[in-house]
Amino acid sequence: MGNSLRINAWENDLSFLGPDYEAFATLDSARLYQYLEPWIIIHNGDKFGAFHEYGEQVLPTIYDEVATYYNLLLSKKGNAYYVYDRGKKNTQSIGEFSKARFAKNGQVIAQKADGSYLLPLSESPDHPYISLTDPCQDVIIAEEATGYGLINRHGDYILDPIIDEIKHLDDNYFFARNEAEYLLINALSTDADIRYNSFHKISIENDVMVEYIHGKLRRIMKNDGILLDIVGMDSVRKVDDYYNVHFRDQKTGLLNPQGKWEVRPTPSAKKIFPGNEGLFGALIGEDFGYINSRGDTIIDPVFDQVKRFSEGLAEVRKGQLWGYVNRNNQMIIPFSFENSGPFSHGVAIVAQEGRVNLINQRGELLLENSCERISKTSDGYYLLENEGLLGMAKPDGQLISPPVYEEIRREGPDQILIRKRDVYGMMNENGDFELPLFYSQILFDKENDRILAKSQSSVSKASEEIAAEHSQNKKKKKNKGA
């Protein structure tokens, strides 16, 4: 937890450690429940308490619940709720409620037994609301008898409760209607900025916000105004974050999120998908092919389903099987897979006969043994799963370890944590051990570039058995290579 504090959680005790790993405080019969910077939530039995990350206890272990919000803590004891403020260094009672929680903007939303809502941290803590919701970080939607409004993190109205209808769009943007006037609002922390208003009808259809003028579809709207203003539109449908714009003259275009044409309106396609590498999957007649930004057909419509290009190849399906086509309309990898994925660093994940493997751009299988499941990690490595065991491969498909471990996790360059049964070890990216399968626990202190390994005599027998098993496997692998 940074350089100032570390926690040793062992059996039923917690110890707070300094930078030198020496304990300066120990809590008997307590367990770590959660660490949400800067708060450490602990529990003892069914009761909760809290420490600041500097090691200072700010809430005793007497509460039924503890929630965090930056420098604030919300705790519950029975029906009574309390707030601890780190800046003021005090705990204050805020009342008894049927339930209470932190809103995303830091206010506390509380509900009374009669179903009404309060904001107990605001300047009007006893003012009742019909409903309070917090769809984004800065504001709360409040409903009163007079209508809907928006409340900021200080508990003040930035849009008075007079609105007939309000809907959250994205981030801090809202769509609202007040009688016959339609509004697009950017809710700031101090003000409600009305970015667009109109007395023409604005509605949300097929997940797309559109505006009608004199009864005809005229504009595609974005969160803060007009995305496209054009005559002749018949309908709009969203495809991912793009728009298929259909016209009354039977043309279809693909509009990007910035309001620019990726594919200009063309009669050649009835549906166009977001593309890559200058080509776009499209429904042409009754089948799928690829067109360019002008609408010209580049790859014949002979497929039942198509996906985006990646590294010069695209996944295409005919019947029940997938293969890969190139930009020159050539089938580079034949239809042989039940499922397929895009290429990355020359490698793709495919499924064949109920099993999963990796292939290169020649369609060659890269793993000697296929797996039940392969998933790509956030850093581009491949996690291999088979019969409940895990292995790993590099981004180029080179095997690090077959699936033989109960746990495997890449901690950093050439640092792969592994666990078999109850013992841990560490290997490098060549699959060689850096730490043997011997330890009951291994921790990585990245702040100080240290690896902490703990051993116990009770694991020695298991580690000896695993070492013998690993040695046999290496001999088999060596003999097979010879």
Coordinates of C-alpha atoms in Angstrom, one line a residue:
M1 CA 0.0 0.0 0.0
G2 CA 2.6 2.5 -1.1
N3 CA 5.9 3.1 0.8
S4 CA 4.2 4.2 4.1
L5 CA 2.2 1.1 5.0
R6 CA 2.0 -2.6 4.4
I7 CA -0.4 -5.1 5.9
N8 CA 0.4 -8.7 6.8
A9 CA -2.8 -10.7 7.0
W10 CA -2.2 -14.1 8.6
E11 CA -4.7 -16.5 10.1
N12 CA -6.9 -14.4 12.4
D13 CA -4.5 -11.4 13.0
L14 CA -3.6 -8.3 11.1
S15 CA -0.2 -6.6 11.4
F16 CA 0.7 -3.1 10.1
L17 CA 4.2 -3.0 8.7
G18 CA 6.5 -0.1 7.9
P19 CA 8.8 0.3 4.9
D20 CA 11.3 -2.2 6.5
Y21 CA 8.5 -4.8 6.9
E22 CA 8.7 -4.5 10.7
A23 CA 5.4 -4.7 12.5
F24 CA 4.4 -1.5 14.5
A25 CA 0.9 -2.6 15.3
T26 CA -1.0 -5.9 15.5
L27 CA -4.8 -6.4 15.7
D28 CA -5.8 -9.7 17.2
S29 CA -8.8 -11.6 15.8
A30 CA -9.2 -9.1 12.9
R31 CA -9.3 -9.6 9.2
L32 CA -8.7 -7.4 6.2
Y33 CA -12.0 -6.8 4.4
Q34 CA -11.2 -4.2 1.8
Y35 CA -8.6 -1.7 0.8
L36 CA -10.0 1.4 -1.0
E37 CA -7.3 4.1 -1.0
P38 CA -6.9 5.7 1.5
W39 CA -9.1 3.5 3.6
I40 CA -8.5 0.0 5.1
I41 CA -11.7 -1.7 6.1
I42 CA -11.3 -4.5 8.7
H43 CA -13.8 -6.8 10.3
N44 CA -14.0 -8.8 13.4
G45 CA -16.7 -11.3 13.5
D46 CA -19.7 -9.5 11.9
K47 CA -18.6 -6.0 12.8
F48 CA -16.6 -3.5 10.8
G49 CA -14.1 -0.7 11.4
A50 CA -11.7 1.4 9.4
F51 CA -8.1 2.6 9.4
H52 CA -6.5 5.3 7.3
E53 CA -3.6 4.0 5.1
Y54 CA -1.1 5.8 7.4
G55 CA -2.1 3.3 10.2
E56 CA -4.5 5.5 12.2
Q57 CA -7.7 3.8 13.3
V58 CA -10.6 6.2 12.6
L59 CA -13.6 3.9 13.2
P60 CA -13.7 1.2 15.9
T61 CA -14.8 -2.3 14.9
I62 CA -18.5 -1.8 16.1
Y63 CA -20.4 -1.1 12.9
D64 CA -22.7 -3.3 10.8
E65 CA -21.5 -1.7 7.5
V66 CA -18.8 0.8 6.4
A67 CA -18.7 2.5 2.9
T68 CA -16.0 4.8 1.5
Y69 CA -16.0 8.0 -0.6
Y70 CA -12.5 9.6 -1.0
N71 CA -12.0 11.3 2.4
L72 CA -15.4 10.3 3.8
L73 CA -16.7 7.1 5.5
L74 CA -20.3 6.2 5.9
S75 CA -21.0 3.7 8.7
K76 CA -24.2 2.0 10.0
K77 CA -25.1 0.8 13.4
G78 CA -28.6 -0.6 13.6
N79 CA -30.7 2.0 11.8
A80 CA -28.4 4.8 12.8
Y81 CA -25.9 6.2 10.2
Y82 CA -22.7 8.2 10.8
V83 CA -20.2 10.0 8.6
Y84 CA -16.5 10.3 9.3
D85 CA -14.8 13.3 7.7
R86 CA -11.0 12.9 7.3
G87 CA -10.5 16.7 6.9
K88 CA -12.4 17.5 10.1
K89 CA -11.2 14.3 11.8
N90 CA -14.6 13.7 13.5
T91 CA -17.6 11.3 13.2
Q92 CA -21.1 12.8 13.2
S93 CA -24.5 11.2 13.4
I94 CA -26.7 12.0 10.3
G95 CA -29.9 10.2 11.5
E96 CA -31.8 7.0 11.4
F97 CA -32.9 5.6 8.0
S98 CA -34.2 2.4 6.5
K99 CA -31.1 2.6 4.2
A100 CA -28.4 5.1 3.1
R101 CA -25.5 5.2 0.6
F102 CA -23.0 7.5 -0.9
A103 CA -24.1 9.0 -4.2
K104 CA -21.5 9.2 -7.0
N105 CA -21.0 12.9 -6.3
G106 CA -20.3 12.4 -2.6
Q107 CA -23.7 13.3 -1.2
V108 CA -25.4 10.7 1.0
I109 CA -28.8 9.5 -0.3
A110 CA -31.0 8.3 2.5
Q111 CA -34.4 6.7 2.4
K112 CA -36.9 7.0 5.3
A113 CA -39.3 4.3 6.4
D114 CA -42.2 6.1 4.6
G115 CA -40.3 5.8 1.2
S116 CA -39.3 9.4 0.9
Y117 CA -35.7 10.4 0.3
L118 CA -33.3 12.9 2.0
L119 CA -29.9 14.4 1.4
P120 CA -28.6 14.5 5.0
L121 CA -25.2 16.2 4.1
S122 CA -26.9 19.1 2.2
E123 CA -27.9 22.5 3.6
S124 CA -31.5 21.2 3.8
P125 CA -31.0 17.8 5.4
D126 CA -34.8 17.4 6.2
H127 CA -36.1 18.3 2.8
P128 CA -38.0 15.3 1.4
Y129 CA -37.8 14.1 -2.2
I130 CA -40.0 11.7 -4.1
S131 CA -36.9 10.0 -5.6
L132 CA -33.1 10.6 -5.9
T133 CA -30.9 8.9 -8.4
D134 CA -27.2 9.4 -9.4
P135 CA -26.5 8.2 -12.9
C136 CA -23.2 10.1 -13.2
Q137 CA -20.3 11.5 -11.2
D138 CA -21.4 15.1 -10.6
V139 CA -25.1 15.4 -10.3
I140 CA -28.2 13.7 -8.7
I141 CA -31.6 13.6 -10.5
A142 CA -34.2 14.8 -8.0
E143 CA -37.9 14.3 -8.3
E144 CA -40.4 16.5 -6.5
A145 CA -44.1 17.2 -7.0
T146 CA -43.2 20.1 -9.3
G147 CA -41.1 17.9 -11.6
Y148 CA -37.5 16.8 -12.1
G149 CA -34.3 18.8 -11.4
L150 CA -30.5 18.3 -11.0
I151 CA -28.6 18.7 -7.8
N152 CA -24.8 19.1 -7.5
R153 CA -22.3 17.7 -5.1
H154 CA -23.0 20.5 -2.6
G155 CA -26.6 19.6 -2.4
D156 CA -27.8 22.6 -4.4
Y157 CA -30.1 22.7 -7.4
I158 CA -28.4 23.6 -10.7
L159 CA -31.6 22.9 -12.6
D160 CA -34.8 23.7 -10.8
P161 CA -37.3 20.8 -10.3
I162 CA -39.7 21.9 -13.1
I163 CA -38.8 19.5 -15.9
D164 CA -41.4 17.1 -17.2
E165 CA -39.0 14.4 -18.4
I166 CA -35.3 13.8 -18.0
K167 CA -33.0 11.0 -19.2
H168 CA -29.3 10.5 -18.7
L169 CA -27.4 10.0 -22.0
D170 CA -23.7 9.6 -21.3
D171 CA -21.1 11.1 -19.0
N172 CA -22.7 14.3 -17.7
Y173 CA -25.1 14.8 -20.5
F174 CA -28.9 14.7 -20.2
F175 CA -31.9 14.8 -22.5
A176 CA -34.9 16.7 -21.1
R177 CA -38.4 17.9 -22.0
N178 CA -40.2 20.8 -20.5
E179 CA -43.8 21.0 -21.9
A180 CA -43.1 21.5 -25.7
E181 CA -39.4 22.5 -25.4
Y182 CA -36.7 19.9 -25.8
L183 CA -33.3 20.4 -24.1
L184 CA -29.8 18.9 -24.3
I185 CA -28.0 19.6 -21.0
N186 CA -24.4 19.3 -19.9
A187 CA -24.5 19.1 -16.1
L188 CA -21.4 20.7 -14.6
S189 CA -20.5 20.7 -11.0
T190 CA -21.7 24.3 -10.6
D191 CA -24.2 24.8 -13.4
A192 CA -26.5 23.1 -15.9
D193 CA -25.3 24.2 -19.3
I194 CA -28.2 24.0 -21.8
R195 CA -26.2 23.1 -25.0
Y196 CA -29.2 22.8 -27.3
N197 CA -32.9 23.6 -27.2
S198 CA -35.7 23.2 -29.7
F199 CA -39.5 23.3 -30.0
H200 CA -39.3 20.6 -32.7
K201 CA -39.7 17.0 -31.5
I202 CA -36.6 15.2 -30.3
S203 CA -36.9 11.5 -29.4
I204 CA -34.7 8.5 -28.9
E205 CA -35.4 5.7 -31.4
N206 CA -33.4 2.5 -31.8
D207 CA -30.9 4.0 -29.3
V208 CA -30.4 7.0 -31.6
M209 CA -31.4 10.5 -30.6
V210 CA -33.2 12.2 -33.6
E211 CA -35.0 15.4 -34.3
Y212 CA -38.1 15.8 -36.5
I213 CA -38.9 19.0 -38.3
H214 CA -42.5 19.4 -39.6
G215 CA -43.0 15.7 -39.0
K216 CA -40.1 14.5 -41.1
L217 CA -36.8 13.0 -39.8
R218 CA -34.2 15.7 -40.3
R219 CA -31.4 15.5 -37.8
I220 CA -29.3 13.0 -35.9
M221 CA -28.4 14.4 -32.6
K222 CA -25.4 13.9 -30.3
N223 CA -25.2 14.7 -26.6
D224 CA -24.7 18.4 -27.0
G225 CA -26.2 19.3 -30.4
I226 CA -26.5 18.3 -34.0
L227 CA -24.5 15.4 -35.4
L228 CA -26.0 15.4 -38.9
D229 CA -28.5 17.7 -40.6
I230 CA -29.7 16.3 -43.9
V231 CA -32.9 15.9 -45.8
G232 CA -34.3 12.6 -47.2
M233 CA -33.6 10.3 -44.2
D234 CA -36.0 7.5 -43.7
S235 CA -34.5 5.8 -40.5
V236 CA -31.3 5.6 -38.5
R237 CA -29.9 2.5 -36.7
K238 CA -26.8 2.3 -34.5
V239 CA -24.1 -0.2 -35.2
D240 CA -21.6 -0.1 -32.3
D241 CA -20.8 3.6 -32.0
Y242 CA -21.6 4.2 -35.7
Y243 CA -24.8 4.9 -37.6
N244 CA -26.5 3.3 -40.5
V245 CA -28.4 6.1 -42.2
H246 CA -31.1 4.9 -44.5
F247 CA -32.6 7.3 -47.1
R248 CA -35.9 7.3 -48.9
D249 CA -34.1 6.8 -52.3
Q250 CA -32.9 3.4 -51.1
K251 CA -29.3 4.5 -50.3
T252 CA -27.5 3.7 -47.1
G253 CA -24.4 5.4 -45.6
L254 CA -22.2 4.8 -42.6
L255 CA -21.7 7.8 -40.3
N256 CA -19.0 7.8 -37.7
P257 CA -19.4 9.2 -34.1
Q258 CA -17.9 12.5 -35.2
G259 CA -20.6 13.1 -37.9
K260 CA -18.4 12.2 -40.9
W261 CA -19.2 9.7 -43.6
E262 CA -17.1 6.6 -43.3
V263 CA -19.0 5.2 -46.3
R264 CA -21.0 7.8 -48.3
P265 CA -24.6 6.9 -49.0
T266 CA -24.7 4.2 -51.7
P267 CA -27.4 2.0 -53.2
S268 CA -25.1 -1.0 -53.2
A269 CA -25.6 -2.0 -49.5
K270 CA -28.6 -2.4 -47.3
K271 CA -26.5 -2.5 -44.1
I272 CA -22.9 -1.4 -43.5
F273 CA -20.7 -2.4 -40.5
P274 CA -17.8 -0.3 -39.0
G275 CA -14.7 -1.3 -40.9
N276 CA -10.9 -1.4 -40.6
E277 CA -8.0 -1.0 -43.1
G278 CA -10.3 0.8 -45.5
L279 CA -12.9 -2.0 -46.0
F280 CA -16.3 -2.3 -44.5
G281 CA -18.5 -5.4 -44.2
A282 CA -21.8 -4.9 -45.9
L283 CA -25.1 -6.7 -46.6
I284 CA -25.3 -6.6 -50.4
G285 CA -28.4 -8.3 -51.7
E286 CA -28.9 -11.3 -49.5
D287 CA -25.3 -12.0 -48.6
F288 CA -22.3 -10.3 -47.1
G289 CA -19.2 -8.9 -48.7
Y290 CA -16.9 -5.8 -48.3
I291 CA -17.1 -2.3 -49.8
N292 CA -14.8 0.7 -49.7
S293 CA -15.6 4.2 -48.6
R294 CA -17.2 5.1 -52.0
G295 CA -19.5 2.1 -51.8
D296 CA -17.7 0.0 -54.5
T297 CA -17.8 -3.7 -53.9
I298 CA -14.2 -4.9 -53.3
I299 CA -14.9 -8.5 -52.0
D300 CA -17.8 -10.4 -53.5
P301 CA -20.9 -10.9 -51.3
V302 CA -20.7 -14.7 -51.0
F303 CA -20.6 -15.0 -47.2
D304 CA -23.2 -15.6 -44.4
Q305 CA -21.4 -13.4 -41.9
V306 CA -18.3 -11.1 -41.9
K307 CA -16.1 -9.4 -39.4
R308 CA -13.5 -6.6 -39.5
F309 CA -10.1 -6.8 -41.1
S310 CA -7.1 -7.2 -38.8
E311 CA -3.5 -7.4 -40.0
G312 CA -4.7 -7.9 -43.6
L313 CA -7.2 -10.7 -43.0
A314 CA -10.9 -10.8 -42.1
E315 CA -12.9 -13.5 -40.5
V316 CA -15.8 -14.7 -42.8
R317 CA -18.3 -17.5 -42.3
K318 CA -20.0 -19.7 -44.8
G319 CA -22.5 -22.3 -43.4
Q320 CA -21.3 -23.2 -40.0
L321 CA -17.6 -22.7 -40.5
W322 CA -15.2 -19.6 -40.4
G323 CA -12.2 -18.9 -42.5
Y324 CA -10.1 -15.8 -43.4
V325 CA -10.1 -13.8 -46.6
N326 CA -7.5 -11.2 -47.7
R327 CA -8.1 -7.8 -49.3
N328 CA -7.6 -9.3 -52.8
N329 CA -10.7 -11.5 -52.4
Q330 CA -8.6 -14.6 -51.8
M331 CA -9.4 -17.3 -49.2
I332 CA -6.1 -17.5 -47.3
I333 CA -7.3 -19.8 -44.6
P334 CA -10.1 -22.2 -45.6
F335 CA -13.4 -22.6 -43.8
S336 CA -12.4 -24.9 -41.0
F337 CA -13.3 -23.3 -37.7
E338 CA -16.4 -23.3 -35.5
N339 CA -15.4 -19.9 -34.2
S340 CA -12.6 -17.4 -34.9
G341 CA -11.0 -14.2 -33.6
P342 CA -9.0 -11.3 -35.1
F343 CA -5.3 -11.4 -35.6
S344 CA -2.9 -9.7 -33.2
H345 CA 0.9 -10.0 -33.6
G346 CA 0.2 -12.6 -36.3
V347 CA -1.8 -14.8 -33.9
A348 CA -5.6 -15.5 -33.7
I349 CA -7.7 -17.7 -31.4
V350 CA -9.8 -20.3 -33.2
A351 CA -12.2 -23.2 -32.2
Q352 CA -12.2 -26.5 -34.0
E353 CA -14.0 -29.7 -33.0
G354 CA -15.0 -28.3 -29.7
R355 CA -11.4 -27.3 -28.7
V356 CA -9.5 -24.0 -28.9
N357 CA -6.1 -23.3 -30.3
L358 CA -3.9 -20.5 -31.7
I359 CA -3.1 -20.1 -35.4
N360 CA -0.6 -18.0 -37.4
Q361 CA -1.5 -16.3 -40.7
R362 CA -0.9 -19.4 -42.6
G363 CA -3.6 -21.2 -40.6
E364 CA -1.1 -23.4 -38.8
L365 CA -1.9 -24.5 -35.2
L366 CA 0.6 -23.1 -32.8
L367 CA -0.1 -25.2 -29.7
E368 CA 0.6 -28.9 -29.8
N369 CA -2.4 -29.6 -27.6
S370 CA -5.6 -27.7 -27.9
C371 CA -7.4 -26.3 -24.9
E372 CA -10.9 -26.1 -23.5
R373 CA -10.6 -22.3 -23.5
I374 CA -8.1 -19.6 -24.4
S375 CA -8.5 -15.9 -23.5
K376 CA -6.4 -12.9 -24.1
T377 CA -5.1 -11.0 -21.1
S378 CA -5.0 -7.2 -20.9
D379 CA -1.2 -7.2 -21.7
G380 CA -1.6 -9.4 -24.8
Y381 CA -0.7 -12.8 -23.4
Y382 CA -2.9 -15.9 -23.7
L383 CA -4.3 -17.7 -20.8
L384 CA -4.8 -21.4 -21.5
E385 CA -7.4 -23.5 -19.7
N386 CA -7.9 -27.2 -19.7
E387 CA -9.6 -29.5 -17.1
G388 CA -9.5 -26.8 -14.5
L389 CA -5.8 -26.1 -14.9
L390 CA -4.1 -23.0 -16.3
G391 CA -1.1 -22.3 -18.6
M392 CA 0.1 -19.3 -20.6
A393 CA 1.5 -18.4 -24.1
K394 CA 3.3 -15.2 -25.3
P395 CA 1.6 -12.7 -27.6
D396 CA 3.4 -14.3 -30.6
G397 CA 1.8 -17.7 -29.6
Q398 CA 5.0 -19.2 -28.2
L399 CA 4.1 -21.5 -25.3
I400 CA 5.4 -20.5 -21.8
S401 CA 3.6 -23.3 -20.0
P402 CA 0.9 -25.8 -20.8
P403 CA -2.1 -25.8 -18.5
V404 CA -0.8 -27.7 -15.5
Y405 CA -1.2 -25.1 -12.7
E406 CA -4.1 -24.2 -10.4
E407 CA -3.1 -20.5 -10.7
I408 CA -0.9 -18.6 -13.2
R409 CA -0.5 -14.8 -13.4
R410 CA 2.0 -12.5 -15.1
E411 CA 3.2 -10.0 -12.5
G412 CA 5.7 -8.2 -14.7
P413 CA 8.5 -8.7 -17.3
D414 CA 9.8 -12.3 -16.8
Q415 CA 7.8 -12.6 -13.6
I416 CA 5.0 -15.2 -13.8
L417 CA 3.5 -16.4 -10.5
I418 CA 2.4 -20.0 -10.5
R419 CA 0.6 -22.2 -8.0
K420 CA 0.2 -26.0 -7.8
R421 CA -1.8 -27.5 -5.0
D422 CA -0.9 -25.3 -2.0
V423 CA 2.6 -24.2 -3.0
Y424 CA 3.7 -21.2 -5.1
G425 CA 6.7 -20.5 -7.3
M426 CA 7.7 -18.1 -10.1
M427 CA 8.9 -18.8 -13.6
N428 CA 10.2 -16.6 -16.4
E429 CA 8.8 -16.3 -19.9
N430 CA 10.9 -19.2 -21.2
G431 CA 9.1 -21.4 -18.7
D432 CA 12.1 -21.9 -16.4
F433 CA 11.8 -21.6 -12.7
E434 CA 13.1 -18.4 -11.0
L435 CA 11.6 -19.5 -7.7
P436 CA 10.8 -23.2 -7.1
L437 CA 7.3 -24.5 -6.3
F438 CA 8.0 -24.4 -2.6
Y439 CA 6.5 -21.4 -0.9
S440 CA 3.2 -21.0 0.9
Q441 CA 2.9 -17.4 -0.3
I442 CA 4.6 -15.0 -2.7
L443 CA 4.0 -11.3 -2.8
F444 CA 5.3 -8.7 -5.3
D445 CA 6.3 -5.3 -3.8
K446 CA 6.5 -3.3 -7.0
E447 CA 7.1 0.0 -5.2
N448 CA 10.4 -1.3 -3.8
D449 CA 11.2 -3.9 -6.5
R450 CA 11.1 -6.8 -4.0
I451 CA 9.6 -10.2 -4.0
L452 CA 8.5 -11.6 -0.7
A453 CA 8.3 -15.4 -0.4
K454 CA 7.1 -17.2 2.7
S455 CA 7.7 -20.9 3.4
Q456 CA 6.4 -23.4 5.9
S457 CA 7.6 -26.9 6.8
S458 CA 4.1 -28.2 6.2
V459 CA 4.4 -27.5 2.4
S460 CA 7.8 -29.2 2.0
K461 CA 6.4 -32.6 1.3
A462 CA 4.0 -31.3 -1.3
S463 CA 6.7 -29.3 -2.9
E464 CA 9.0 -32.3 -3.1
E465 CA 6.3 -34.3 -4.9
I466 CA 5.6 -31.5 -7.3
A467 CA 9.4 -31.0 -8.0
A468 CA 9.7 -34.7 -8.8
E469 CA 6.7 -34.5 -11.1
H470 CA 8.0 -31.4 -12.8
S471 CA 11.4 -33.1 -13.4
Q472 CA 9.7 -36.1 -15.0
N473 CA 7.7 -33.8 -17.3
K474 CA 10.9 -32.0 -18.3
K475 CA 12.6 -35.3 -19.2
K476 CA 9.6 -36.4 -21.3
K477 CA 9.7 -33.0 -23.1
K478 CA 13.5 -33.3 -23.7
N479 CA 13.2 -36.9 -24.9
K480 CA 10.4 -36.0 -27.2
G481 CA 12.4 -33.1 -28.7
A482 CA 15.4 -35.4 -29.2

